[in-house]
PDB file of C-alpha atoms in Angstrom:
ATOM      1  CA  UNK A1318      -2.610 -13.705  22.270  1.00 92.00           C
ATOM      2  CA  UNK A1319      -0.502 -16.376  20.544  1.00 94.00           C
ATOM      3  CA  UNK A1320      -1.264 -15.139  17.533  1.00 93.00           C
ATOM      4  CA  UNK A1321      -0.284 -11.638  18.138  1.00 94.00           C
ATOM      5  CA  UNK A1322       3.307 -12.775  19.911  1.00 95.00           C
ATOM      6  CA  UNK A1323       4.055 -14.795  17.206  1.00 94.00           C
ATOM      7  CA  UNK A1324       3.361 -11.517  14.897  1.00 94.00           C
ATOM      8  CA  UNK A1325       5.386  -9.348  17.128  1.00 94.00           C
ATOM      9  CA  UNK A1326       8.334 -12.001  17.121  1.00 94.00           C
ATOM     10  CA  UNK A1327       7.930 -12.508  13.241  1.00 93.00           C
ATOM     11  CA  UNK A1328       8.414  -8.358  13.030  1.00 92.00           C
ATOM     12  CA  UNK A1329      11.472  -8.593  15.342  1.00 94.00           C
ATOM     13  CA  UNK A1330      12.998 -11.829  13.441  1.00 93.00           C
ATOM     14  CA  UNK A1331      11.761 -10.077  10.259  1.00 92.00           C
ATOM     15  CA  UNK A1332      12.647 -13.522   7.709  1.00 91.00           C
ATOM     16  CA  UNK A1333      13.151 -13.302   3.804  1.00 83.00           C
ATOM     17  CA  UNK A1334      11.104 -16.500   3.403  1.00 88.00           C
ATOM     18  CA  UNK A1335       7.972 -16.027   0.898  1.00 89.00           C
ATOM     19  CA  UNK A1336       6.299 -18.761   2.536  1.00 93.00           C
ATOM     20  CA  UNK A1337       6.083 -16.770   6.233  1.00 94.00           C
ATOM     21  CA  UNK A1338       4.851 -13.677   4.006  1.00 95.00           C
ATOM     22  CA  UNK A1339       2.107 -16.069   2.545  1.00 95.00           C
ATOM     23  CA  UNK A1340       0.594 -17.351   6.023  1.00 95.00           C
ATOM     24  CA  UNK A1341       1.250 -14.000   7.211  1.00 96.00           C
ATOM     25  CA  UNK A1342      -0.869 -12.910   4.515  1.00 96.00           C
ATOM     26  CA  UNK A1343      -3.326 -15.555   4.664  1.00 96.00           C
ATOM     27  CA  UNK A1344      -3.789 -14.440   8.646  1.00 95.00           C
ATOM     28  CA  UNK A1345      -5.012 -11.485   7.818  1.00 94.00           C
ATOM     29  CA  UNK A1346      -8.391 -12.865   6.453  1.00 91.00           C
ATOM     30  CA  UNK A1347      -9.558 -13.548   9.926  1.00 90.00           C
ATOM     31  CA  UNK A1348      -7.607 -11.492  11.961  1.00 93.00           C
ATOM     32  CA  UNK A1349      -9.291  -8.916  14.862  1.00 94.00           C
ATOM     33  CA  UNK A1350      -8.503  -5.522  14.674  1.00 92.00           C
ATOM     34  CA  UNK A1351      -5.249  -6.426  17.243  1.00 95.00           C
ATOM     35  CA  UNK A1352      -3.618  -8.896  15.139  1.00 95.00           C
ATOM     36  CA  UNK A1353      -4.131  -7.343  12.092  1.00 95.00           C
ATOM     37  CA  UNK A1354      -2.258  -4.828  13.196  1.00 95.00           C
ATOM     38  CA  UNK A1355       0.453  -7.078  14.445  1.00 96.00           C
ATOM     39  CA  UNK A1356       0.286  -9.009  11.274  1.00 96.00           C
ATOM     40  CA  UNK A1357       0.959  -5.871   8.945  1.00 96.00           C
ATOM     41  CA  UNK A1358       3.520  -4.155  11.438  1.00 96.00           C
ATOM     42  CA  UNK A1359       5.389  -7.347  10.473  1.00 96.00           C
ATOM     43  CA  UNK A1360       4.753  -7.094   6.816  1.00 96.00           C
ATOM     44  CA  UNK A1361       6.114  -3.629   6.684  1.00 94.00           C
ATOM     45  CA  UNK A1362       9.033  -4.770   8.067  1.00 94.00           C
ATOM     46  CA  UNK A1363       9.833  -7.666   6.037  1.00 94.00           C
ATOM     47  CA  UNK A1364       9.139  -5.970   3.288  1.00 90.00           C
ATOM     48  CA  UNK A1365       8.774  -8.533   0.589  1.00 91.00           C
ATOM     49  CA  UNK A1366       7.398  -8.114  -2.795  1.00 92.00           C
ATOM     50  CA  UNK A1367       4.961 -11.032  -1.673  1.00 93.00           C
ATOM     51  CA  UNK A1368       2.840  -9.373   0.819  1.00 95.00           C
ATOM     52  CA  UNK A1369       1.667  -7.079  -2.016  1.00 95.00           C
ATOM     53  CA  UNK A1370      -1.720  -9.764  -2.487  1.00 95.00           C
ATOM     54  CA  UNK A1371      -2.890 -10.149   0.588  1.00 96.00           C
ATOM     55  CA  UNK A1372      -2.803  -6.243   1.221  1.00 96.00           C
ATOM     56  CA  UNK A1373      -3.813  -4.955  -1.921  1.00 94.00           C
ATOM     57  CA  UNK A1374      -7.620  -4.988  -0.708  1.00 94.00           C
ATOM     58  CA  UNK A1375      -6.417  -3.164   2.442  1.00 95.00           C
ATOM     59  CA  UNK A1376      -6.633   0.007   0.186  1.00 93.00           C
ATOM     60  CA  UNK A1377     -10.438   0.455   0.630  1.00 90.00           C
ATOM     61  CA  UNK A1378     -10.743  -0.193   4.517  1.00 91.00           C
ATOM     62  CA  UNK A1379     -12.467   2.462   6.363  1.00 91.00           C
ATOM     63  CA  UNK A1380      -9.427   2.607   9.383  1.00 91.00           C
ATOM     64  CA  UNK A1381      -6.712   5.474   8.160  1.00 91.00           C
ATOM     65  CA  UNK A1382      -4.164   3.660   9.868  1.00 91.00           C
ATOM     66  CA  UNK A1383      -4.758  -0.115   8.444  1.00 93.00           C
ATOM     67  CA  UNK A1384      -4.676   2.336   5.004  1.00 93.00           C
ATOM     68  CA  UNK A1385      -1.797   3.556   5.378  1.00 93.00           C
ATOM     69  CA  UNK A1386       0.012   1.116   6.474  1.00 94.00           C
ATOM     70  CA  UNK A1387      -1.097  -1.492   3.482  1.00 96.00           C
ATOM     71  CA  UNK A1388       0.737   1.894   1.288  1.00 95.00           C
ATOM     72  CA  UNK A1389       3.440   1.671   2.899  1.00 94.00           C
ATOM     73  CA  UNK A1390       3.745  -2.033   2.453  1.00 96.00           C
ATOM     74  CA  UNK A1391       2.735  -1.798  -1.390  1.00 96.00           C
ATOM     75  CA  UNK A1392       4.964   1.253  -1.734  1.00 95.00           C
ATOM     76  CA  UNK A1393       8.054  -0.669  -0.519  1.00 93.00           C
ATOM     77  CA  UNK A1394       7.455  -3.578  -3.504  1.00 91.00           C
ATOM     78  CA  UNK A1395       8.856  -1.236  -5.852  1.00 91.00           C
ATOM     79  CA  UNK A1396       7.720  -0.538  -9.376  1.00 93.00           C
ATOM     80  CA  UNK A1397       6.758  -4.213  -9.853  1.00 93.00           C
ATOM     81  CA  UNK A1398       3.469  -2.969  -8.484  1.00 95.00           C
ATOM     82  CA  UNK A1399       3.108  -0.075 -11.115  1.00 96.00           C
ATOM     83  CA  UNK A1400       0.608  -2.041 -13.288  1.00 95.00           C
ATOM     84  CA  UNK A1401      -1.444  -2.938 -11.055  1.00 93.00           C
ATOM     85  CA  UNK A1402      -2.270   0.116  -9.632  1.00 95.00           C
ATOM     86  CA  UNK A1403      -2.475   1.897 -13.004  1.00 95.00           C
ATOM     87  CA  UNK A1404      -5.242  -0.863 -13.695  1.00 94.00           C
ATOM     88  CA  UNK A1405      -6.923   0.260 -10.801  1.00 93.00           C
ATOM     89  CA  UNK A1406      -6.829   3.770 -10.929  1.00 94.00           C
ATOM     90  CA  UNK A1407      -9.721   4.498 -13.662  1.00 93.00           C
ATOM     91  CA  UNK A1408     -11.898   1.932 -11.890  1.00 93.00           C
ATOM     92  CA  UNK A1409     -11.598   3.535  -8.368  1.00 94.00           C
ATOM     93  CA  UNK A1410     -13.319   7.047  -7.038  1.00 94.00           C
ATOM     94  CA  UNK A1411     -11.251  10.178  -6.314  1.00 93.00           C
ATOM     95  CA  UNK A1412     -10.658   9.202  -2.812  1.00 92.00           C
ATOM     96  CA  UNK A1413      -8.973   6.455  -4.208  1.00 94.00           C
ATOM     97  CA  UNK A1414      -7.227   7.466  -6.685  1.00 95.00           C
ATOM     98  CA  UNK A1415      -5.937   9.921  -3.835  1.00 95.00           C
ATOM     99  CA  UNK A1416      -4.292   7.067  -1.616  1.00 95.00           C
ATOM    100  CA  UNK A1417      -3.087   5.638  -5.381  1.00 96.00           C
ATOM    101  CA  UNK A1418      -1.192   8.941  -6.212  1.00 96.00           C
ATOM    102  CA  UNK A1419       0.272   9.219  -2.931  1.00 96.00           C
ATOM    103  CA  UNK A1420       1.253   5.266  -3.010  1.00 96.00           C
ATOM    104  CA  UNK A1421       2.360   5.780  -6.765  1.00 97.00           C
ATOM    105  CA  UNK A1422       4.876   9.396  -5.316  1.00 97.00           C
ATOM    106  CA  UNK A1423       6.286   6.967  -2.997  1.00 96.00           C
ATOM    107  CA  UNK A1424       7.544   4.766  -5.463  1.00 96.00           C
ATOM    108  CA  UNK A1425      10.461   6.203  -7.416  1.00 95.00           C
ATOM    109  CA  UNK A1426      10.245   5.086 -10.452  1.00 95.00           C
ATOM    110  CA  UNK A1427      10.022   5.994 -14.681  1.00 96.00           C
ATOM    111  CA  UNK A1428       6.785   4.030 -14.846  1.00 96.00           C
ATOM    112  CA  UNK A1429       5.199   5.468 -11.488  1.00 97.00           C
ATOM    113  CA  UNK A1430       6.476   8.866 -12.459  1.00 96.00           C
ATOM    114  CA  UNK A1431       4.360   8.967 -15.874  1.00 97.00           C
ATOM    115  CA  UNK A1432       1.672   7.374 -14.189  1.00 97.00           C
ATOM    116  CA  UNK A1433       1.463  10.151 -11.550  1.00 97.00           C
ATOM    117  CA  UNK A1434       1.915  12.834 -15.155  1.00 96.00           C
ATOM    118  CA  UNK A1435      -0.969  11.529 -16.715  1.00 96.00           C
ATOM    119  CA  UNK A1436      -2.669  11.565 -13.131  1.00 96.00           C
ATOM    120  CA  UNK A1437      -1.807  15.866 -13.626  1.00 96.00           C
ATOM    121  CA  UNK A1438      -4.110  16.065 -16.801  1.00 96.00           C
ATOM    122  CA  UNK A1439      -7.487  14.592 -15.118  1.00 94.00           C
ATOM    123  CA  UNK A1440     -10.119  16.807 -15.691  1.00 95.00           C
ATOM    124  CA  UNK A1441     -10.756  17.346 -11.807  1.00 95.00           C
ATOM    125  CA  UNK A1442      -9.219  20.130 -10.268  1.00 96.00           C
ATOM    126  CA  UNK A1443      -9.108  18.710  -6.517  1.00 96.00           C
ATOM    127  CA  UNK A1444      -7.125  15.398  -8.274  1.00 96.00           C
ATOM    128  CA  UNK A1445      -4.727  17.771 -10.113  1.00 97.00           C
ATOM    129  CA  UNK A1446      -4.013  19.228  -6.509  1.00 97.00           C
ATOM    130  CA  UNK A1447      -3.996  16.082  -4.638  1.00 97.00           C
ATOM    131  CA  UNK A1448      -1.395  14.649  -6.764  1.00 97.00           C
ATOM    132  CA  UNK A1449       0.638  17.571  -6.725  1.00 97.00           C
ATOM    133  CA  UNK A1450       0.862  17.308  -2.986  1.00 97.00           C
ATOM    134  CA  UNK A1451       1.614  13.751  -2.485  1.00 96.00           C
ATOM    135  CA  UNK A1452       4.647  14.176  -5.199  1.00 96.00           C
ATOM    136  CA  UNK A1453       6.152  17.207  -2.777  1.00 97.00           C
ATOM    137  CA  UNK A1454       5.437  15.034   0.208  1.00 95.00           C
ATOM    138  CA  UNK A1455       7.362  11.630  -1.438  1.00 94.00           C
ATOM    139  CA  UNK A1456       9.950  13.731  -3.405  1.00 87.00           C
TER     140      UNK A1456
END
């Protein structure tokens, strides 16, 4: 319960400092199901560049709602995440490279746009349409 009001009150306080985004991140290793969900609420809302590590691997969890809200997160770091993802995306399956293409729309920029281009040439139909819908949705 601590550990979860200390979340919440981080999320309200929302600080600049790396070093709460690392042992917020660092939390989230052993975290329930609760204070996970604490724990990223407050990453979202900080919004640093640094939280981008520790919910990277967030992308394949089986809860929609811990997905989503590690894009949003990721999405909010800017293009400085561009490289990674476009590392990821040939390794991944289509359901991944789903959540990619909608985390790549939401970030405005030259590098995610071409990414999210070549992402229109892929050989599967379903991908060509997925993409196409996440760029309406974040455009």
């Amino acid at each position: 319960m601590r550990r979860c009001a200390a979340a919440i009150t981080l999320a309200v306080l929302a600080p600049k400092d790396a070093s709460v985004v690392r042992q917020l991140g660092e939390s989230l290793k052993n975290a329930n199901p609760m204070l996970a969900s604490y724990i990223l609420e407050a990453l979202e809302i900080i919004g640093s560049p640094a939280a981008v590590p520790y919910v990277m691997p967030l992308l394949d969890s089986l809860d929609a709602g811990t997905k989503m809200r590690a894009v949003a997160i990721i999405a909010k770091a800017g293009d400085s995440v561009v490289p990674a993802l476009k590392e990821r995306l040939p390794k991944v399956p289509r359901a991944q490279k789903i959540i990619l293409a909608d985390l790549l729309s939401r970030i405005h920029s030259r590098d995610s746009f071409e990414t999210l281009l070549n992402l229109l040439l892929d050989p599967d139909f379903e991908m060509v349409k997925e993409t196409c819908e996440a760029i309406r949705r974040h455009t």
